[in-house]
PDB file of C-alpha atoms in Angstrom:
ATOM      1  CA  UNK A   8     122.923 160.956 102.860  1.00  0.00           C
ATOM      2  CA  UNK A   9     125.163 161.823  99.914  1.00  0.00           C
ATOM      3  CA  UNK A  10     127.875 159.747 101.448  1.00  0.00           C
ATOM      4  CA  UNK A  11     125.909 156.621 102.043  1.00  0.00           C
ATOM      5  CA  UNK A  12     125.250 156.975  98.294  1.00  0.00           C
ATOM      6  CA  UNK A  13     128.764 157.256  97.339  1.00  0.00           C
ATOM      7  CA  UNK A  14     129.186 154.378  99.399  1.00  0.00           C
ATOM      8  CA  UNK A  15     126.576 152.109  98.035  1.00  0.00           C
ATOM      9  CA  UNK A  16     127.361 152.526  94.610  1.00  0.00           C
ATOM     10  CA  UNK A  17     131.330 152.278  95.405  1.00  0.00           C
ATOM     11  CA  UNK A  18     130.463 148.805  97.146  1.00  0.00           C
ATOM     12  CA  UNK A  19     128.503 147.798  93.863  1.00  0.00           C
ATOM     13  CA  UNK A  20     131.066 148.927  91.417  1.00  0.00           C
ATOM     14  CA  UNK A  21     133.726 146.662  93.549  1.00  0.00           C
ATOM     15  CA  UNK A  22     131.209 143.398  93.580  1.00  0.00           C
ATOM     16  CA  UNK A  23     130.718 143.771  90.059  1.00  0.00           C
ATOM     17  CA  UNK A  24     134.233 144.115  89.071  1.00  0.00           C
ATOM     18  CA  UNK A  25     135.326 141.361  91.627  1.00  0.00           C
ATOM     19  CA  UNK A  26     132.386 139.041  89.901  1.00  0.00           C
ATOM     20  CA  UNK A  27     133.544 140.070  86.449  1.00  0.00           C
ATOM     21  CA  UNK A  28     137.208 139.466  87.069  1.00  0.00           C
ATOM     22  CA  UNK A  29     136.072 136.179  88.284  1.00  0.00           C
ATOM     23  CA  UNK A  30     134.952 134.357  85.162  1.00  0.00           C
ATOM     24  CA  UNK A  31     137.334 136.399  83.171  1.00  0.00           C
ATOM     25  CA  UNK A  32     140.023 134.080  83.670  1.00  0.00           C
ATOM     26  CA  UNK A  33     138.369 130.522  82.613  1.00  0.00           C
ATOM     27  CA  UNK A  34     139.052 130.015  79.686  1.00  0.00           C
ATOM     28  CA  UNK A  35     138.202 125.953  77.504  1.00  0.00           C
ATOM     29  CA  UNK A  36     141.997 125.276  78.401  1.00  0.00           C
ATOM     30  CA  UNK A  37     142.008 125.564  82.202  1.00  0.00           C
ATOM     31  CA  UNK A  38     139.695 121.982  81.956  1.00  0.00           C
ATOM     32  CA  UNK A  39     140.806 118.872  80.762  1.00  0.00           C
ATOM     33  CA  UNK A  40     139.018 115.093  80.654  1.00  0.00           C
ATOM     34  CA  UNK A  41     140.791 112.492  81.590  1.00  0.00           C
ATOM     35  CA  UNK A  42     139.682 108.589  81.613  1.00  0.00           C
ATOM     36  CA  UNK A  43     139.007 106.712  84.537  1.00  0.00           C
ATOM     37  CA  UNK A  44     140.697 103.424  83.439  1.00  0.00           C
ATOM     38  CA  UNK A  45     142.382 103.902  80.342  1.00  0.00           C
ATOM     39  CA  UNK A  46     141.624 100.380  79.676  1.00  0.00           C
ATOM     40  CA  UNK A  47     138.177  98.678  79.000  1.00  0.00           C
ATOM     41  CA  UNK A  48     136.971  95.020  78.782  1.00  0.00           C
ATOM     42  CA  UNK A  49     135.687  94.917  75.253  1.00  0.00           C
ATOM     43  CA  UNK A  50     132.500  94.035  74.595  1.00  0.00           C
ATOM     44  CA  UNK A  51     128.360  95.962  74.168  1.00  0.00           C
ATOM     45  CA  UNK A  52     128.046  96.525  77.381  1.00  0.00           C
ATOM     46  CA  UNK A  53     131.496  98.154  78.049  1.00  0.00           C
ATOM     47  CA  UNK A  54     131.344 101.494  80.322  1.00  0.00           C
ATOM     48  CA  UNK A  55     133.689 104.704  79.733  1.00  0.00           C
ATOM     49  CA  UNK A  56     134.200 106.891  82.693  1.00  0.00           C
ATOM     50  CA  UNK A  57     135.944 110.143  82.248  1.00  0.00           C
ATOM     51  CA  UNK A  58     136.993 112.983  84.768  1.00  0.00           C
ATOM     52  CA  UNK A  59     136.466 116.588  83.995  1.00  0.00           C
ATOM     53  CA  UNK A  60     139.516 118.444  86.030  1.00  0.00           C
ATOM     54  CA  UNK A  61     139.616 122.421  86.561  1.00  0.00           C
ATOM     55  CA  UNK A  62     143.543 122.808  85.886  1.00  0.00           C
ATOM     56  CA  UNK A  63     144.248 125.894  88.430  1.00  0.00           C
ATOM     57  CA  UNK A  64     142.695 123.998  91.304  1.00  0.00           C
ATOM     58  CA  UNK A  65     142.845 120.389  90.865  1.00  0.00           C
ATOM     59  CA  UNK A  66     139.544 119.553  91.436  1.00  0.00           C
ATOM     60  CA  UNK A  67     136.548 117.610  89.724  1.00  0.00           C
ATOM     61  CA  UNK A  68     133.884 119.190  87.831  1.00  0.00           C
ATOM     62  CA  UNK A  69     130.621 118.302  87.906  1.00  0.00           C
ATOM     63  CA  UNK A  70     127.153 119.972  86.098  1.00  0.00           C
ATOM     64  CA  UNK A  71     129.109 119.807  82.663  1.00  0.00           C
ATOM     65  CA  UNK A  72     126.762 119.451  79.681  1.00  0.00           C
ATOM     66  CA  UNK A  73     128.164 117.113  77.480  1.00  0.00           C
ATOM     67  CA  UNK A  74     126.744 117.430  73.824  1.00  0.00           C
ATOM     68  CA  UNK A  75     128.749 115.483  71.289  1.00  0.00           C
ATOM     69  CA  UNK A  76     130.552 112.700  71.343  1.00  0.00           C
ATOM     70  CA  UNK A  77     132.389 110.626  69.294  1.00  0.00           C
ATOM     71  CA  UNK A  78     134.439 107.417  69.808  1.00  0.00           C
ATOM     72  CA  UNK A  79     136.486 105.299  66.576  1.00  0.00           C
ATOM     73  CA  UNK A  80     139.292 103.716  65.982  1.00  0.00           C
ATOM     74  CA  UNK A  81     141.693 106.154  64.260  1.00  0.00           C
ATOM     75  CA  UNK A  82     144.617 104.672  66.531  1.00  0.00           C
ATOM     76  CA  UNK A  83     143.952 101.914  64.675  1.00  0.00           C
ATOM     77  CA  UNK A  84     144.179 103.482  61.512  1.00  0.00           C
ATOM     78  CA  UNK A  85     139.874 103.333  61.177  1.00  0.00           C
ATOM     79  CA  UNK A  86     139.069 106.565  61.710  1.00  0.00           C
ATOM     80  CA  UNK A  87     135.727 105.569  60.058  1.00  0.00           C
ATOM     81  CA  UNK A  88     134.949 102.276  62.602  1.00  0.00           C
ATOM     82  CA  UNK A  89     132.761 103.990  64.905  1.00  0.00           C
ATOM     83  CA  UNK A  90     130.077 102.801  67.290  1.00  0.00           C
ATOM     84  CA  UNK A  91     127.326 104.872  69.210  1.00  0.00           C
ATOM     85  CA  UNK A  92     127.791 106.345  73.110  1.00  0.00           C
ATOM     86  CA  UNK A  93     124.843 106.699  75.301  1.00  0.00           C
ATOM     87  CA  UNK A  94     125.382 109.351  78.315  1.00  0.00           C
ATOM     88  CA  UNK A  95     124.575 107.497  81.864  1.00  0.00           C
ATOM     89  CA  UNK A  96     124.169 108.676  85.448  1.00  0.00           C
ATOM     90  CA  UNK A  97     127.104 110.004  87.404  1.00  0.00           C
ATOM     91  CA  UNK A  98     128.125 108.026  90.376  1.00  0.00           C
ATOM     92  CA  UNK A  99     130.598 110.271  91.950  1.00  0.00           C
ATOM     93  CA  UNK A 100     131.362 114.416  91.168  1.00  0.00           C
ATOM     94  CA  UNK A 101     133.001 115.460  88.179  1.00  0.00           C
ATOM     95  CA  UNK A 102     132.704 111.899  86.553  1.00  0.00           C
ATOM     96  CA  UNK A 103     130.751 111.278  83.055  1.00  0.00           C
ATOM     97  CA  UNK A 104     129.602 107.660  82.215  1.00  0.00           C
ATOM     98  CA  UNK A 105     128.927 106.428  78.636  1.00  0.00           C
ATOM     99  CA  UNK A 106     127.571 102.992  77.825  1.00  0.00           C
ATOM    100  CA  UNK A 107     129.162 101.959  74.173  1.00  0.00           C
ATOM    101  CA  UNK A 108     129.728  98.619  72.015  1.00  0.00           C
ATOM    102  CA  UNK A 109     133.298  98.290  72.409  1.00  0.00           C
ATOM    103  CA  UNK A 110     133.293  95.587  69.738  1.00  0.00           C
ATOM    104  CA  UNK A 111     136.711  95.049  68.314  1.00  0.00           C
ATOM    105  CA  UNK A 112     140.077  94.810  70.891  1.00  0.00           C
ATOM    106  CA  UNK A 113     142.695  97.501  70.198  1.00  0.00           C
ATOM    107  CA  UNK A 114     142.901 101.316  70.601  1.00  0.00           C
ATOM    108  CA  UNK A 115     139.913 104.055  70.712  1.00  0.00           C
ATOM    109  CA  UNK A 116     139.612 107.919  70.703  1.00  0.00           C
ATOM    110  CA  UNK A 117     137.132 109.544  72.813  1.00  0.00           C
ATOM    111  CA  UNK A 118     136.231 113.016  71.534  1.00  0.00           C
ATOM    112  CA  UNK A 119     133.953 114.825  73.638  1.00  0.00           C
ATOM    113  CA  UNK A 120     132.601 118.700  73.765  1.00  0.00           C
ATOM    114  CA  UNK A 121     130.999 119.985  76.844  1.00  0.00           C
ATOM    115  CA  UNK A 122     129.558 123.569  77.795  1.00  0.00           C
ATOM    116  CA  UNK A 123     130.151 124.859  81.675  1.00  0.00           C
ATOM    117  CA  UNK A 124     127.346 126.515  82.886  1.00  0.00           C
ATOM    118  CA  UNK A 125     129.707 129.849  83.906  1.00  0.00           C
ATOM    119  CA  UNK A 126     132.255 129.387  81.235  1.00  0.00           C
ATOM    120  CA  UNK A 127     131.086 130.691  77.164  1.00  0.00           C
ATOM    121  CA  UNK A 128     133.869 128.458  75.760  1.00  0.00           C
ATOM    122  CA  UNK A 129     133.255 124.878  74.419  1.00  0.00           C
ATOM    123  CA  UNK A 130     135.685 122.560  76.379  1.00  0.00           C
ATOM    124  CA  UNK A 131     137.219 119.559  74.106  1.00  0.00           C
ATOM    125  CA  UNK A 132     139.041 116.576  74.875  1.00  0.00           C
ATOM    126  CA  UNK A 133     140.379 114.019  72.990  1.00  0.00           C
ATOM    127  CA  UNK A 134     141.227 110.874  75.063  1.00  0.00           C
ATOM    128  CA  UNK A 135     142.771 107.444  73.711  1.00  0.00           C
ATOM    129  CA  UNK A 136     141.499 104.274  75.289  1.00  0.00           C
ATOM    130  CA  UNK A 137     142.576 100.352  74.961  1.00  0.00           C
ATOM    131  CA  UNK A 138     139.603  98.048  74.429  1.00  0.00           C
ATOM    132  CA  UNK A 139     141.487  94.661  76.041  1.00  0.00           C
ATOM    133  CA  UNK A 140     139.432  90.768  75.781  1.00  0.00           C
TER     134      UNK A 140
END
């Protein structure tokens, strides 16, 4: 009976360790966003897609909570032209939509935050984007 104990716990010990070691490793910097198109038909109804990649394995992620946002024209030099992003359904894994005015042709940054539901870390990305007539 003693043994069967020993065994148990030993078993436990090994799942725990193997579940801890498995989040240990993801860290804000193993993800990166990415655009869809990196350029966008100007105008209030213009749509932003962006990926959300797991660097060690390639692949999309999806069930990201994405709380702030931010898009301006600092390329530009107008860091202080901004215009408001509204969050839309996904249509495919590991791809965030955002409604904006894209009012004015020329460049864009995309800053986004977004919490993983396993991961404690904030991910960030900062992506540049061409608004084109």
């Amino acid at each position: 009976m003693t043994a069967i104990r020993l065994m148990l716990r030993a078993g436990l010990a090994c799942l725990a360790l193997a579940l801890f070691f498995t989040n240990a490793y993801a860290a804000a910097t193993d993800y990166r966003f990415e655009l869809v198109e990196p350029e966008i038909a100007e105008g209030t109804e213009a749509i932003v897609a962006v990926r959300l990649i797991d660097e060690r394995t390639k692949v999309p992620v999806s069930g990201a909570i994405i709380f702030a946002t931010r898009l301006d024209m600092a390329p530009e030099g107008m860091e202080a032209m901004t215009t408001a992003v509204e969050a839309m359904p996904s249509t495919e894994p590991g791809v965030y939509r955002f409604r904006t005015d894209l009012g004015m042709e020329g460049g864009w940054r995309f800053k986004l935050a977004a919490k993983l539901q396993r991961d404690a870390e904030t991910v960030q990305g900062e992506l540049l984007l061409k608004a084109i007539p």
